[in-house]
C-alpha positions as a printed Julia matrix, in Angstrom:
274×3 Matrix{Float64}:
  -32.74  -98.31  63.76
  -34.99  -95.99  61.97
  -32.35  -93.35  61.93
  -29.74  -95.85  60.28
  -32.32  -96.84  57.71
  -32.98  -93.41  56.83
  -29.43  -92.43  56.4
  -28.9   -95.52  54.33
  -31.61  -94.65  51.75
  -30.21  -91.16  51.39
  -26.68  -92.26  50.91
  -27.9   -94.88  48.18
  -29.91  -91.96  46.38
  -26.93  -89.76  46.59
  -24.78  -92.49  44.98
  -26.96  -93.17  42.03
  -27.02  -89.51  41.25
  -23.13  -89.16  41.33
  -23.15  -92.37  39.02
  -25.53  -90.89  36.37
  -23.56  -87.56  36.44
  -20.43  -89.06  35.91
  -21.49  -91.74  33.35
  -24.34  -90.45  31.25
  -24.18  -93.3   28.85
  -25.33  -95.5   31.57
  -28.77  -93.76  31.49
  -29.47  -94.95  27.96
  -28.98  -98.53  28.85
  -31.06  -98.62  32.13
  -33.8   -95.87  31.43
  -36.62  -98.44  31.1
  -35.6   -99.93  34.67
  -35.55  -96.37  36.06
  -39.27  -95.61  34.74
  -40.33  -98.85  36.28
  -38.91  -98.19  39.63
  -39.14  -94.4   39.86
  -42.18  -94.81  41.96
  -40.34  -96.97  44.67
  -37.31  -94.56  44.39
  -39.46  -91.47  45.21
  -41.24  -93.43  47.92
  -38.11  -94.55  49.54
  -36.57  -91.03  49.35
  -39.51  -89.63  50.94
  -39.58  -92.25  53.68
  -35.86  -91.59  54.27
  -36.36  -87.95  54.6
  -39.23  -88.23  57.06
  -37.11  -90.6   59.07
  -34.36  -88.19  59.19
  -36.69  -85.47  60.26
  -38.09  -87.38  63.12
  -34.7   -88.64  64.16
  -33.16  -85.21  64.32
  -36.01  -82.81  65.27
  -38.29  -85.14  67.53
  -38.36  -83.79  71.11
  -40.23  -85.19  73.93
  -42.91  -83.0   75.38
  -42.64  -82.51  79.08
  -45.11  -84.93  81.14
  -47.17  -82.08  82.38
  -47.53  -80.16  78.87
  -50.87  -81.87  78.33
  -52.28  -80.76  81.74
  -50.98  -77.18  80.94
  -52.79  -77.04  77.71
  -55.84  -78.3   79.45
  -55.5   -75.71  82.16
  -55.27  -72.69  79.48
  -57.86  -73.89  77.07
  -60.79  -71.5   76.99
  -64.06  -73.13  78.33
  -67.16  -72.89  76.31
  -69.36  -69.89  76.85
  -72.56  -71.07  78.53
  -75.83  -70.03  76.86
  -77.51  -66.82  78.14
  -80.69  -68.0   79.91
  -83.82  -66.18  78.72
  -85.61  -64.03  81.17
  -88.57  -65.64  82.96
  -91.86  -64.47  81.31
  -93.44  -61.37  83.04
  -96.96  -62.48  83.45
  -97.9   -59.51  85.73
  -96.99  -57.15  82.89
  -99.62  -58.56  80.62
 -102.18  -58.95  83.34
 -101.85  -55.26  84.43
 -102.09  -54.14  80.82
 -105.77  -56.0   80.59
 -106.85  -54.28  83.94
 -105.94  -50.75  82.66
 -107.41  -50.97  79.02
 -110.95  -50.3   80.26
 -109.9   -47.46  82.11
 -107.74  -46.06  79.22
 -110.93  -46.28  76.93
 -112.7   -44.01  79.36
 -109.76  -41.57  79.33
 -109.63  -41.36  75.62
 -113.32  -40.42  75.31
 -113.04  -37.9   78.18
 -112.45  -34.49  76.45
 -112.89  -32.53  79.85
 -109.76  -34.13  81.57
 -106.98  -32.03  82.63
 -103.67  -32.55  80.72
 -102.91  -33.58  77.12
 -105.72  -35.42  75.4
 -104.98  -39.01  74.43
 -107.68  -39.13  71.76
 -108.23  -36.92  68.79
 -107.67  -39.55  66.09
 -109.42  -42.32  64.42
 -106.75  -44.54  65.48
 -104.7   -44.04  68.82
 -101.47  -45.92  69.69
 -100.13  -45.66  73.13
  -96.49  -46.95  73.51
  -95.94  -48.36  76.92
  -92.6   -50.02  76.76
  -89.32  -49.95  74.97
  -86.5   -52.24  75.94
  -83.89  -50.86  73.63
  -84.86  -53.21  70.73
  -88.69  -53.44  70.63
  -91.53  -51.12  71.39
  -94.84  -52.49  72.35
  -98.06  -50.49  72.53
 -101.77  -50.42  72.57
 -103.97  -49.57  69.62
 -107.35  -48.02  70.1
 -109.87  -47.71  67.13
 -112.34  -44.78  67.68
 -111.34  -44.86  71.45
 -112.05  -48.58  71.95
 -109.05  -50.82  72.39
 -108.5   -53.1   69.42
 -105.02  -54.63  69.25
 -101.75  -54.64  70.63
  -98.64  -53.07  68.49
  -95.11  -53.58  68.06
  -92.48  -51.25  66.45
  -88.69  -50.84  66.38
  -86.95  -48.98  69.21
  -86.52  -45.23  69.7
  -83.19  -43.93  68.36
  -81.85  -40.18  68.66
  -80.38  -40.72  65.26
  -82.27  -42.76  62.73
  -80.81  -46.25  61.7
  -82.45  -47.51  58.65
  -84.98  -50.5   59.16
  -84.35  -50.37  62.92
  -85.87  -47.13  64.18
  -89.56  -46.2   65.04
  -91.29  -43.33  63.58
  -91.82  -39.88  65.84
  -94.76  -39.57  67.76
  -97.42  -37.21  66.56
 -100.71  -37.12  64.38
 -100.69  -38.54  60.87
 -103.0   -39.22  58.06
 -103.7   -42.97  57.32
 -104.33  -43.79  53.7
 -103.94  -46.18  50.85
 -100.53  -46.57  49.26
 -101.83  -47.17  45.73
  -98.52  -48.36  44.25
  -98.43  -51.95  43.32
  -95.26  -52.84  45.14
  -93.84  -56.5   45.59
  -95.22  -56.38  49.22
  -98.71  -55.62  47.97
  -98.63  -58.28  45.42
  -97.52  -60.67  48.28
 -100.42  -59.75  50.47
 -102.85  -60.01  47.43
 -101.74  -63.45  46.72
 -102.27  -64.62  50.23
 -105.27  -62.57  51.21
 -108.12  -62.18  48.72
 -109.7   -59.41  50.69
 -106.65  -57.15  50.55
 -106.41  -54.15  48.12
 -103.63  -51.72  48.85
 -101.47  -51.17  51.85
 -102.44  -48.84  54.68
  -99.71  -46.29  54.82
  -99.04  -43.64  57.52
  -98.67  -40.59  55.44
  -96.02  -37.65  55.64
  -93.92  -39.02  58.42
  -90.58  -36.79  58.81
  -87.44  -38.55  57.37
  -89.54  -41.9   56.74
  -91.37  -43.23  53.83
  -93.44  -46.4   53.15
  -94.61  -46.72  56.75
  -97.32  -49.34  56.71
  -99.5   -51.02  59.43
  -99.05  -54.89  58.64
  -98.6   -58.23  59.85
  -95.7   -59.36  61.94
  -94.53  -60.83  65.28
  -91.32  -59.32  66.38
  -88.92  -56.35  65.55
  -87.29  -58.31  62.73
  -90.62  -58.2   60.87
  -90.65  -54.41  60.55
  -88.54  -51.69  59.26
  -90.16  -48.69  61.03
  -93.59  -49.83  60.35
  -96.36  -50.91  63.08
  -97.34  -54.32  63.44
 -100.7   -55.28  65.18
 -101.76  -58.33  66.87
 -104.46  -59.78  69.25
 -101.88  -61.03  71.78
  -98.68  -60.08  73.4
  -95.96  -62.52  74.4
  -94.97  -62.28  78.1
  -91.5   -63.57  77.73
  -88.24  -62.1   75.93
  -87.54  -61.38  73.36
  -90.71  -59.41  73.08
  -93.2   -60.37  70.4
  -96.87  -60.21  69.55
  -99.27  -63.23  68.66
 -102.07  -63.7   66.24
 -101.12  -60.88  64.15
 -103.11  -62.0   60.86
 -106.27  -62.13  62.72
 -105.95  -58.73  64.07
 -104.79  -57.25  60.83
 -107.64  -58.74  58.97
 -110.29  -57.11  61.24
 -108.44  -53.86  61.43
 -107.89  -53.62  57.65
 -111.58  -54.25  56.78
 -112.89  -51.53  59.03
 -110.3   -48.89  57.97
 -110.77  -49.81  54.23
 -114.53  -49.34  54.55
 -114.08  -45.92  56.14
 -111.55  -44.89  53.33
 -113.75  -46.06  50.75
 -116.63  -43.92  52.23
 -114.27  -40.93  51.73
 -113.82  -40.42  55.64
 -110.58  -38.99  56.5
 -108.72  -41.52  58.72
 -105.96  -40.1   61.17
 -103.49  -41.88  63.45
 -102.35  -40.3   66.91
  -99.09  -41.96  68.22
  -98.06  -41.15  71.9
  -94.79  -42.06  73.4
  -94.03  -43.82  76.55
  -94.59  -40.43  78.49
  -98.23  -40.2   77.8
  -99.2   -41.27  81.16
  -97.53  -38.34  82.61
  -98.56  -35.71  80.01
 -102.16  -36.86  80.31
 -102.04  -36.28  83.9
 -103.83  -39.68  84.74
 -103.82  -39.77  88.56
 -104.37  -43.62  88.92
 -104.58  -46.56  86.63
């Protein structure tokens, strides 16, 4: 029935077109009616065309087509489960810190000296994204550290600085980051910058919790997260204490240095048992 109706509509439209072409005078007599009914004519023509299209091109899908589509449809990828917190890793660090303090003070021990700087950073793990470490101030454990990962070739904002001994001093440029810290912390003056790092600039010690908060800088905090992704906690508290001490040393014209050791410090220092 739909097919017949569609054909009828198309035939009527074609007949009207032929009449108007062969008898143009007729248009001048009925143009007002055409304007009034043009919408209906267009609608009928569209409906007729759609009916013809459905009549001649409609094909039934095989009964099992739906089941085939369901069979080949990709299943959603399940979320990757985060690793279980490594509580043992944190507890072992706490046990070793006191022994490390003694080692830093021991200048007669064999192997490479771990001390030698006002500030010492011992990197102890790098998971390919984040480096965690221990920060000692005058050979006393002070805070945990977090940096970017090690890379053979530097990637800007994603690479930690090389191990070595550097000067730690104020960067007395009034940068947007300096202004931000001053707005939030009345006791803040200028950023503490690790000076003369090869192929790096503006390397600060500052506040942050994960590798996304640093661009090669060293973040410090009072706690370290036992889970993944690796992070440090209570950074602002640790930074305030650290800043006030180092700020006082620099204000008294004392030279402040920072010694950074890579993860191989354990072997190089020839520590027998920790």
